[in-house]
Coordinates of N, CA and C in Angstrom, one line a residue:
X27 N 30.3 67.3 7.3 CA 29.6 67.7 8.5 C 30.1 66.8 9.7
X28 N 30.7 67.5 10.7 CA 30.6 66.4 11.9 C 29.6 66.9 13.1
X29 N 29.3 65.4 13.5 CA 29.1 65.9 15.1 C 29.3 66.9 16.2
X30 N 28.7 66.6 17.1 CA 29.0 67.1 18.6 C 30.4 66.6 18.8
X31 N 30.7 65.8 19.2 CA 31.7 64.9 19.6 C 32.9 65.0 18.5
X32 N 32.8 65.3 16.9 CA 33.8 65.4 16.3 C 34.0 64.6 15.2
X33 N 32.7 62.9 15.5 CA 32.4 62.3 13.9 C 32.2 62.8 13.1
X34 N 32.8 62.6 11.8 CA 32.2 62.9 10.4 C 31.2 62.1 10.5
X35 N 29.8 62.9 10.0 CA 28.7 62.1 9.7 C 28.6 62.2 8.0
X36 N 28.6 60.9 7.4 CA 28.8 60.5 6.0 C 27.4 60.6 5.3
X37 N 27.1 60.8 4.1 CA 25.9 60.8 3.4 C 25.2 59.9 3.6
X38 N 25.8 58.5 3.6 CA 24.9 57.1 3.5 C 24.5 57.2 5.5
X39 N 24.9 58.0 6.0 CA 24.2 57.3 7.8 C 22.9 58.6 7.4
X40 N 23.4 59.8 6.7 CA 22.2 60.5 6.8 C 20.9 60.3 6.0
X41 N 21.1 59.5 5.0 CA 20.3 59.3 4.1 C 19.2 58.4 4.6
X42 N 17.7 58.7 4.2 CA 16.6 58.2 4.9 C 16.7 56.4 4.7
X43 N 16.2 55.8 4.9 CA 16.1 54.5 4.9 C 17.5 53.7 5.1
X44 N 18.8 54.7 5.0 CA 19.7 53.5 5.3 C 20.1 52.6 6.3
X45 N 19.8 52.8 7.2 CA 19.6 51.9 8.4 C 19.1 50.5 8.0
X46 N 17.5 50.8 8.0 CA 17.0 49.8 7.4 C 17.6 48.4 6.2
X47 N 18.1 49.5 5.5 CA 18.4 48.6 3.9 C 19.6 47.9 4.3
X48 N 20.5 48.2 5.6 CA 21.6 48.0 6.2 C 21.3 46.8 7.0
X49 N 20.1 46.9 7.6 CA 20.0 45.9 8.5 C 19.2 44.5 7.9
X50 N 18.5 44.9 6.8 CA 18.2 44.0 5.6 C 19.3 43.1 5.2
X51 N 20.4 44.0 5.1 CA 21.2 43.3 4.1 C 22.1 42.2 5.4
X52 N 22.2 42.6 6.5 CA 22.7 41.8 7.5 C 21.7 40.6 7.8
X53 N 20.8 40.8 8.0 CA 19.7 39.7 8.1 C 20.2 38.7 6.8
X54 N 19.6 39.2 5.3 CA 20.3 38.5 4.5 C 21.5 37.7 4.3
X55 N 22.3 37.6 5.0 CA 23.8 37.3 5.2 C 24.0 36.3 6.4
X56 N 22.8 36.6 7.4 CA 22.9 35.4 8.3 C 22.9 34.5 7.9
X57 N 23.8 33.0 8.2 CA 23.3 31.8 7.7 C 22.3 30.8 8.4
X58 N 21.9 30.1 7.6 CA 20.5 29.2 8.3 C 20.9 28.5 9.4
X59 N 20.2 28.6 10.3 CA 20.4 28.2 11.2 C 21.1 26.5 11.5
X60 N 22.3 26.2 12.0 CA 22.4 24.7 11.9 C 21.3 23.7 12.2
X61 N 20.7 24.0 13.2 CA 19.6 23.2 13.7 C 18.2 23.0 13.0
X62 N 17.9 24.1 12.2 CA 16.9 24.3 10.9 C 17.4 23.2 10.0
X63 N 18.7 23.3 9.5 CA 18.9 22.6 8.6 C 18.9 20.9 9.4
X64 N 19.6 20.7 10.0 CA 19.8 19.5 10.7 C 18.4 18.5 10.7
X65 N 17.4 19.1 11.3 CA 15.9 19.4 11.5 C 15.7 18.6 10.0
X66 N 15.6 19.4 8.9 CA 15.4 19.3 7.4 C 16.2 18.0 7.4
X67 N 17.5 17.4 7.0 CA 18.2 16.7 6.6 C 17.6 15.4 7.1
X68 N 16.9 15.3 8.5 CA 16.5 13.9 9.3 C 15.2 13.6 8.8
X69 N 14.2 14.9 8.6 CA 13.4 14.4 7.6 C 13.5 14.1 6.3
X70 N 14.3 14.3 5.5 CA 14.5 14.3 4.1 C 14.9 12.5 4.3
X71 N 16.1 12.2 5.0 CA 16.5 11.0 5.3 C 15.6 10.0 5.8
X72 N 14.6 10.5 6.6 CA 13.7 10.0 7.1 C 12.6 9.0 6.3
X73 N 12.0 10.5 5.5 CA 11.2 10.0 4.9 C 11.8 9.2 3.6
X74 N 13.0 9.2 2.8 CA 13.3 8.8 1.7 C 14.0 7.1 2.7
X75 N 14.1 6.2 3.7 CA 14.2 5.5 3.9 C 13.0 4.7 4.1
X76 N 12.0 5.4 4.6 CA 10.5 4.8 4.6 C 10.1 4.1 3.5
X77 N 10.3 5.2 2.6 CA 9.7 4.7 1.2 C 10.5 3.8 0.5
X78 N 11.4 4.1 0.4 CA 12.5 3.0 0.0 C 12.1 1.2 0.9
X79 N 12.3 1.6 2.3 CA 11.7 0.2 2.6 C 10.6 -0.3 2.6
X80 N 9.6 0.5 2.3 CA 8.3 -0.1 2.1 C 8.2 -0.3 0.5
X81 N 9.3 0.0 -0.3 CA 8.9 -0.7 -1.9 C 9.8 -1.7 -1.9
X82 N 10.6 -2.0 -1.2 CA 11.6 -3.2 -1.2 C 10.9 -3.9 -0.4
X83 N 9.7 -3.9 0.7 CA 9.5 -5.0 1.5 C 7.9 -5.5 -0.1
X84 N 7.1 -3.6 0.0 CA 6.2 -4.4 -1.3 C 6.5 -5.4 -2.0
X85 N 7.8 -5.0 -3.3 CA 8.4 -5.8 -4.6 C 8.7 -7.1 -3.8
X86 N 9.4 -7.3 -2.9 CA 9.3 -8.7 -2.5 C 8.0 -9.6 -2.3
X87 N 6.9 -9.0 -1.7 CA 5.8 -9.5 -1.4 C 5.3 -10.0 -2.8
X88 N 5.5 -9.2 -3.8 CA 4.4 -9.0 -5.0 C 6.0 -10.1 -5.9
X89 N 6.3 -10.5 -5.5 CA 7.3 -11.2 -6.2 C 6.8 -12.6 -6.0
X90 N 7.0 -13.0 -4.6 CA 6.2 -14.0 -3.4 C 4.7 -14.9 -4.1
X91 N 4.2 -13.6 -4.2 CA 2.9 -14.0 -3.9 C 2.0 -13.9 -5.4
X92 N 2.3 -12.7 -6.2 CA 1.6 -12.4 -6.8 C 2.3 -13.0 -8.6
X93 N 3.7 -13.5 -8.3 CA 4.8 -14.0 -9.7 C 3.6 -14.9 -9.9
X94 N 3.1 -15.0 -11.3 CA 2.5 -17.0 -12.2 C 0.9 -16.6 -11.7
X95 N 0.5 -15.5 -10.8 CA -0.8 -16.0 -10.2 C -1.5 -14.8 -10.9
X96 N -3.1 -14.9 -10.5 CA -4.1 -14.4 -10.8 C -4.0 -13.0 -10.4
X97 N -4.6 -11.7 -10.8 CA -4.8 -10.7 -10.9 C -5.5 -10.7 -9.1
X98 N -5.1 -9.8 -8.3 CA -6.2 -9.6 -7.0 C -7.1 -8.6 -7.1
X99 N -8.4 -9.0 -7.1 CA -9.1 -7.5 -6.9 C -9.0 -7.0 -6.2
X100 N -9.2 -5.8 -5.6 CA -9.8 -4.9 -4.5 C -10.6 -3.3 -4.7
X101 N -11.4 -3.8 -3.5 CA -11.7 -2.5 -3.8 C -13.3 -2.1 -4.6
X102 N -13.9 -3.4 -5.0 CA -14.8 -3.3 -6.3 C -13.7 -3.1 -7.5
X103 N -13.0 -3.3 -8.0 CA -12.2 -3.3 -9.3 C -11.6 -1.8 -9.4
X104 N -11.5 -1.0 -8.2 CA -10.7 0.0 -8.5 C -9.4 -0.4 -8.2
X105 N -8.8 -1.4 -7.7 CA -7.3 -1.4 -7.8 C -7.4 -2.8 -8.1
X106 N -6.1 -3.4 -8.5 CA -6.0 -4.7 -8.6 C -4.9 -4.8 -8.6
X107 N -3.8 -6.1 -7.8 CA -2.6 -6.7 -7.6 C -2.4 -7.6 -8.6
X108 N -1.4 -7.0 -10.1 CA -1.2 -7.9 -10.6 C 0.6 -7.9 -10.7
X109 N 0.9 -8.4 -11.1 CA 2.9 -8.7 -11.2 C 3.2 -8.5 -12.6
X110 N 4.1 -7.5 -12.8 CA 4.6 -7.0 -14.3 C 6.3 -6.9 -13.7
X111 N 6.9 -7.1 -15.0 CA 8.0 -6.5 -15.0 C 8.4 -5.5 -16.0
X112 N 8.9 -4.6 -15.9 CA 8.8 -3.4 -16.8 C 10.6 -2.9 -17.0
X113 N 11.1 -2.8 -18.2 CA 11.8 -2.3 -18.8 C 12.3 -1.3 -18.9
X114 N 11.1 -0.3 -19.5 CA 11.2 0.9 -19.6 C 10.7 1.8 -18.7
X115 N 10.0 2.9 -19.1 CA 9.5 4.1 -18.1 C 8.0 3.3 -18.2
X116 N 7.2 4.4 -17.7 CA 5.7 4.5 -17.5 C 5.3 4.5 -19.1
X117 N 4.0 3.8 -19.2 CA 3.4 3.4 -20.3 C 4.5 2.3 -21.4
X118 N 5.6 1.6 -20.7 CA 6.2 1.3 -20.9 C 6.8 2.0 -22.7
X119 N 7.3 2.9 -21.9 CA 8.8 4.1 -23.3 C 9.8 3.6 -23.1
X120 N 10.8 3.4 -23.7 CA 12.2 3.5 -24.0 C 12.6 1.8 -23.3
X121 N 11.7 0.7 -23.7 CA 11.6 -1.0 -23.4 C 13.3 -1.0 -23.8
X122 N 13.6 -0.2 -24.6 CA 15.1 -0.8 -25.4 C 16.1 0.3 -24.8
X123 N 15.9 1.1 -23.8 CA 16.7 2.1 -23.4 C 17.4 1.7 -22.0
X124 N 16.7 0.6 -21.7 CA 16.5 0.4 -20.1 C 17.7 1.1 -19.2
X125 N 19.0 1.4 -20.0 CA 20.3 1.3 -19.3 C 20.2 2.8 -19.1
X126 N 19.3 3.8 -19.6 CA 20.1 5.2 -19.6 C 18.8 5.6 -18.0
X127 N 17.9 4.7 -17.7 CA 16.9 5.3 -16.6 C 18.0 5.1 -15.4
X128 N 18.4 3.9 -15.2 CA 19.6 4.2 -13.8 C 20.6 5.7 -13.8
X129 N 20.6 5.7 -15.2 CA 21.8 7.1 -15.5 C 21.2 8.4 -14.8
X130 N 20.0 8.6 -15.5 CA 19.1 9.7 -14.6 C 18.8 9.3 -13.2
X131 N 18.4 8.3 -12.8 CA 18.2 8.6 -11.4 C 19.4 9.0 -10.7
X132 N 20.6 8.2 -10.7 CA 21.8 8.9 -10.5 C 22.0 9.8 -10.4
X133 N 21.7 10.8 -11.7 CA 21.7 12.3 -11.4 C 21.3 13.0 -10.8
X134 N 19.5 12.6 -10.5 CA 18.6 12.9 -9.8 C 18.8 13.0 -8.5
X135 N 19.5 11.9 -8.2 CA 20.1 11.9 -6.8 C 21.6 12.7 -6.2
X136 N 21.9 13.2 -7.2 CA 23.3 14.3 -7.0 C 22.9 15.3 -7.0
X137 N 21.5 15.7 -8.0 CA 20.9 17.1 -7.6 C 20.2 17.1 -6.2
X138 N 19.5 16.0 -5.8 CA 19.1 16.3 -4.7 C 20.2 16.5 -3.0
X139 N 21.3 16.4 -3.1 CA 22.1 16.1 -2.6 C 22.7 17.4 -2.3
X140 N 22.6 18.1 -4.0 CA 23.1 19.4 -3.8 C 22.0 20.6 -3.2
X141 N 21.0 20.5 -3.8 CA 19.5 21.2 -2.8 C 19.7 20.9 -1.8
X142 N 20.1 19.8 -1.1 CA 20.1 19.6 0.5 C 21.1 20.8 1.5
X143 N 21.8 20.8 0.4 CA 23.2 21.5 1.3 C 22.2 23.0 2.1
X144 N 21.2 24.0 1.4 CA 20.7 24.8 1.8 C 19.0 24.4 2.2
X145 N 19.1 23.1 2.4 CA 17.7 22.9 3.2 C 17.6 23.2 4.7
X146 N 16.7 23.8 4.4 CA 15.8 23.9 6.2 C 14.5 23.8 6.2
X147 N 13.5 23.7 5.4 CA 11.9 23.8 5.0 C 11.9 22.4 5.0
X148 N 10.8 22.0 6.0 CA 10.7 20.8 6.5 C 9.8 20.0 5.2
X149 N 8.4 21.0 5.2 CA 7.8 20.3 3.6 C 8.2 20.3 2.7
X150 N 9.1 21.0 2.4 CA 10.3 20.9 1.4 C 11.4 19.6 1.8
X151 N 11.5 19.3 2.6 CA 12.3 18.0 3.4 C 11.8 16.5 2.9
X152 N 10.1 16.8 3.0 CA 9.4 15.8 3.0 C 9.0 15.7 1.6
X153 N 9.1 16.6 0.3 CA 8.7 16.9 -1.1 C 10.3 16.1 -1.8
X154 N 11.3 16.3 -1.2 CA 12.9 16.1 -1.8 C 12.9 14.1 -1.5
X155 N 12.3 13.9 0.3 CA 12.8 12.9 0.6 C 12.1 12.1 -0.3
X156 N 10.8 12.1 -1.0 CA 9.7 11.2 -1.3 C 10.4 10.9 -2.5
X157 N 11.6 12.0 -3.1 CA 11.7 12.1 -4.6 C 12.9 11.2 -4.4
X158 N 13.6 11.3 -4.0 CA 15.0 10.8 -3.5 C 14.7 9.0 -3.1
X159 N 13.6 9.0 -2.1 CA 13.6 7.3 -2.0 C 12.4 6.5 -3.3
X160 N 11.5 7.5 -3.7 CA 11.2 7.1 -5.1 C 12.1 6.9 -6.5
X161 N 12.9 7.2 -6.5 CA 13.8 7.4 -7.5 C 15.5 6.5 -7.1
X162 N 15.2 6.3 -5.5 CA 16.3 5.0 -5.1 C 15.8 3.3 -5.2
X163 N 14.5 3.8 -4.7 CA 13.9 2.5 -5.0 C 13.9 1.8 -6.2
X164 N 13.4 2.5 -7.3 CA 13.8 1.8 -8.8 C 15.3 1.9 -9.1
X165 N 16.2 2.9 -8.9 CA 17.1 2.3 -9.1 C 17.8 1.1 -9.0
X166 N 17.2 0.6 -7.6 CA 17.7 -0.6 -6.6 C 17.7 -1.8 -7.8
X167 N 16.1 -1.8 -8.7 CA 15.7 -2.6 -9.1 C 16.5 -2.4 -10.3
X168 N 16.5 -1.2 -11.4 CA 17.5 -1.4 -11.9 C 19.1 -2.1 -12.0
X169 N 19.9 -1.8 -11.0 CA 21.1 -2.3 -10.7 C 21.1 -3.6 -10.1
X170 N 20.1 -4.1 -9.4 CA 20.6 -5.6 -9.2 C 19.9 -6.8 -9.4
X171 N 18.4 -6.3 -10.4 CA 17.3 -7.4 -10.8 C 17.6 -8.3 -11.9
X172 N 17.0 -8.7 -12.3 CA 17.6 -9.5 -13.9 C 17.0 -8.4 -14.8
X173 N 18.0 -8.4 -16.3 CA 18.8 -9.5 -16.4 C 20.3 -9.2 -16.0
X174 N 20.5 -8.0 -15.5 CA 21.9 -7.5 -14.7 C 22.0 -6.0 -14.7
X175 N 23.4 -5.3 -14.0 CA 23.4 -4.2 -13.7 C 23.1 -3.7 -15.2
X176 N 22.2 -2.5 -14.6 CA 22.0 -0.9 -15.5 C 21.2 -1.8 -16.6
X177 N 20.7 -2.8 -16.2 CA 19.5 -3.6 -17.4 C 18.3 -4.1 -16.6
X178 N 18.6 -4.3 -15.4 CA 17.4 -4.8 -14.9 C 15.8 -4.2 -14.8
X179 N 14.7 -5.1 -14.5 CA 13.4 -4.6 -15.0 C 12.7 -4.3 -13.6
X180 N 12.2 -3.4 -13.5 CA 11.3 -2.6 -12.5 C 10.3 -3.4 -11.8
X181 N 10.2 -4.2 -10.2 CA 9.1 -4.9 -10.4 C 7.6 -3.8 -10.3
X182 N 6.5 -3.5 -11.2 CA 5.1 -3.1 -11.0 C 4.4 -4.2 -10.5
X183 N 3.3 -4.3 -9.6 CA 2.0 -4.5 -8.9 C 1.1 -4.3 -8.9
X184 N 0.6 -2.6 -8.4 CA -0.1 -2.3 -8.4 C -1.3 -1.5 -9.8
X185 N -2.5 -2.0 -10.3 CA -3.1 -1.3 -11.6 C -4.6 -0.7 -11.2
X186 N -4.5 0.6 -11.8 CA -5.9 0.9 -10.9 C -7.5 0.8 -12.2
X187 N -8.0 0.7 -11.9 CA -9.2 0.6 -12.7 C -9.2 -0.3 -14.0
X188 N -8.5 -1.4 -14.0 CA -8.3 -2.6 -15.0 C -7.2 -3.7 -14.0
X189 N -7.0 -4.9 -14.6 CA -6.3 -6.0 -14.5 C -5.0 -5.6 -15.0
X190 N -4.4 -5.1 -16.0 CA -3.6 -5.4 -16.2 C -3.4 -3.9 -16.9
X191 N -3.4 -2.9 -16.5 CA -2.7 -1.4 -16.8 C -3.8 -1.0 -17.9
X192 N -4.8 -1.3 -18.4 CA -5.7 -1.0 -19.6 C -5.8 0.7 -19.5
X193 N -6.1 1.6 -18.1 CA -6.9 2.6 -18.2 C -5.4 4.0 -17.1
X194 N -4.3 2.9 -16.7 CA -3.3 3.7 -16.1 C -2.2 2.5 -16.3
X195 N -0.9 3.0 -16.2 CA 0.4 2.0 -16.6 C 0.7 1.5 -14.9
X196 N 0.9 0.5 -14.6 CA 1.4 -0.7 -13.6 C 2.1 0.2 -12.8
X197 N 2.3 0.4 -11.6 CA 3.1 1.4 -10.9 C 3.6 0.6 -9.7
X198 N 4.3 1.2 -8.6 CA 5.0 0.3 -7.7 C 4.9 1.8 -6.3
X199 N 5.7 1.3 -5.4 CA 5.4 2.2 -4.2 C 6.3 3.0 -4.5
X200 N 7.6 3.1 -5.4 CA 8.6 3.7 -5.5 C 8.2 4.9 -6.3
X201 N 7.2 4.4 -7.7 CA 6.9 5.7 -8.2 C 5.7 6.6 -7.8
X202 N 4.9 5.6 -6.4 CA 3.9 6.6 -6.1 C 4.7 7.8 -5.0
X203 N 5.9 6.9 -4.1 CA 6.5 8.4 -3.7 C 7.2 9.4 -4.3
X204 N 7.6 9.4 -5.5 CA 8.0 10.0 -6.8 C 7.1 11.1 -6.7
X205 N 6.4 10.7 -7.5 CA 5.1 11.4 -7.9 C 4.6 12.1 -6.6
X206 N 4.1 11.5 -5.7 CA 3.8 12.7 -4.7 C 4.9 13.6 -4.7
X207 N 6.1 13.0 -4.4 CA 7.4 14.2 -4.0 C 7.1 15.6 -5.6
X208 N 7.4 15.1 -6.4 CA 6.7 15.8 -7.6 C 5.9 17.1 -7.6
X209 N 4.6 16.3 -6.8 CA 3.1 17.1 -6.9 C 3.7 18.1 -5.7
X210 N 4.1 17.5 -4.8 CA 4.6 18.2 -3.7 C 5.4 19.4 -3.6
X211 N 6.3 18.9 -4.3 CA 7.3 20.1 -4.8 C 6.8 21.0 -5.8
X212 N 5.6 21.0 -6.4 CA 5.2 22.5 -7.7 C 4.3 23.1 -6.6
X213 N 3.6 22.3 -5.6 CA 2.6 23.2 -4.8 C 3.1 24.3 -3.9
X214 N 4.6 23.6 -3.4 CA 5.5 24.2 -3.2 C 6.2 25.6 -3.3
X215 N 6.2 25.1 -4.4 CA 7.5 26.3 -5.5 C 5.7 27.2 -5.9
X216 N 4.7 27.1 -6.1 CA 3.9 27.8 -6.4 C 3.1 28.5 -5.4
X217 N 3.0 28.1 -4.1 CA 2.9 29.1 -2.8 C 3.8 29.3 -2.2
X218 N 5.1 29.8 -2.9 CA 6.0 30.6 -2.5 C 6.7 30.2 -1.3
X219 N 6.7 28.7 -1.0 CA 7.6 28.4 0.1 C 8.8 28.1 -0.5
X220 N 10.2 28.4 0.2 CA 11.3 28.4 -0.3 C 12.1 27.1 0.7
X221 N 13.4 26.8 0.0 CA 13.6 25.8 0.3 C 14.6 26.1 1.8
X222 N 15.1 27.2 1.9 CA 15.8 27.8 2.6 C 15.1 27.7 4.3
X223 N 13.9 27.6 4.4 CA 12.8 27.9 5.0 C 12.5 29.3 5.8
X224 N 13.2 30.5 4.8 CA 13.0 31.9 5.1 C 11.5 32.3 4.5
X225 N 11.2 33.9 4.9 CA 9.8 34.3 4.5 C 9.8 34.4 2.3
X226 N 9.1 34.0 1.8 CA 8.7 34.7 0.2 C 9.4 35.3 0.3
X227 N 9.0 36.9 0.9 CA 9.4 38.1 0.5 C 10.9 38.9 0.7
X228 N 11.6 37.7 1.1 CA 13.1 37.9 2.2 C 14.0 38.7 0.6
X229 N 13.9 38.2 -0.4 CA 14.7 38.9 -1.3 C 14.0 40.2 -1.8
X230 N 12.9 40.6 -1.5 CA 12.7 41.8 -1.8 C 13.1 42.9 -1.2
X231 N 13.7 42.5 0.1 CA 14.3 43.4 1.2 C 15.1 44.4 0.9
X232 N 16.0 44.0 0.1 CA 17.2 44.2 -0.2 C 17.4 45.5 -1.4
X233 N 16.0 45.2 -2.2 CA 15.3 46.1 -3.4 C 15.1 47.2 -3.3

């Protein structure tokens, strides 16, 4: 069939919805905005330097002050400042492994590196950075504490509702931004915010 004019009009311009699914698929194909992402990357950097310097200025303090000395209360006995050094993971696992936890963070930190490349979701920025300077911070201690690289021991401080880890394992500022970045990231991925910082439903479009 052609036109007035003498275009062939083709099945796909006459066919109901293709416009639409056309203009879907071009939306789809835009790339994120530089400035979205840029935006994303200062926070992710941002916050993953925070945390990092506030467990490197903590472990110092709690090195200082708290090495040889008495347990600090606070709080009525909900928290207490005591000084451990830790080996392994949480609840202290793998005391004899110590060399393979730098190995994973390492990785941890290549994956996050590669999620970055398509970041623009700021709370997603701030879910990656927490994970990224929680997971630098113990490295740090890893690689250059005693008794040497890819052996060294984790300084912990902080114990909540006991002296000395009885009712939760010893923790530090590194794994409490861990953990948040963590909790952060499933609340995330479970209300449908993407990391991209497009709508949920952007891949249904295309269906």
């Amino acid at each position: 069939m052609q036109a007035a004019g003498g275009a062939a009009l083709t099945p796909d311009l006459l066919s109901p919805g293709s416009e639409g699914d056309h203009r879907d698929a071009v939306e789809e194909d835009q790339p994120i905005p530089l400035t979205a992402r840029r935006r994303a990357w200062v926070v992710l950097a941002s916050t993953a330097a925070v945390a990092i310097i506030l467990d490197v200025i903590t472990k110092t303090l709690a090195i200082q002050h708290l090495s040889g000395q008495e347990s600090v209360r606070l709080l009525g006995g909900a928290v207490y400042l005591t000084f451990t050094r830790n080996a392994g993971a949480a609840f202290s696992i793998g005391t004899n492994l110590t060399w393979i936890f730098p190995i994973i963070a390492i990785f941890v930190c290549g994956v996050i590196v590669v999620l970055a490349r398509k970041l623009a979701s700021l709370p997603w920025a701030v879910a990656i950075g927490l994970i990224l300077g929680g997971a630098m911070g113990n490295l740090g201690d890893r690689l250059f504490r005693s008794p040497g690289p890819f052996r060294g021991h984790v300084v912990d401080f902080i114990s909540v509702f006991g002296d000395a880890g009885e009712r939760f394992p010893v923790f530090n500022v590194a794994d409490s931004a861990l953990t948040c970045g963590v909790v952060l990231a499933i609340l995330l991925e479970l209300t449908g915010r993407r990391r991209d910082g497009l709508p949920a439903d952007t891949d249904a479009h295309g269906s």
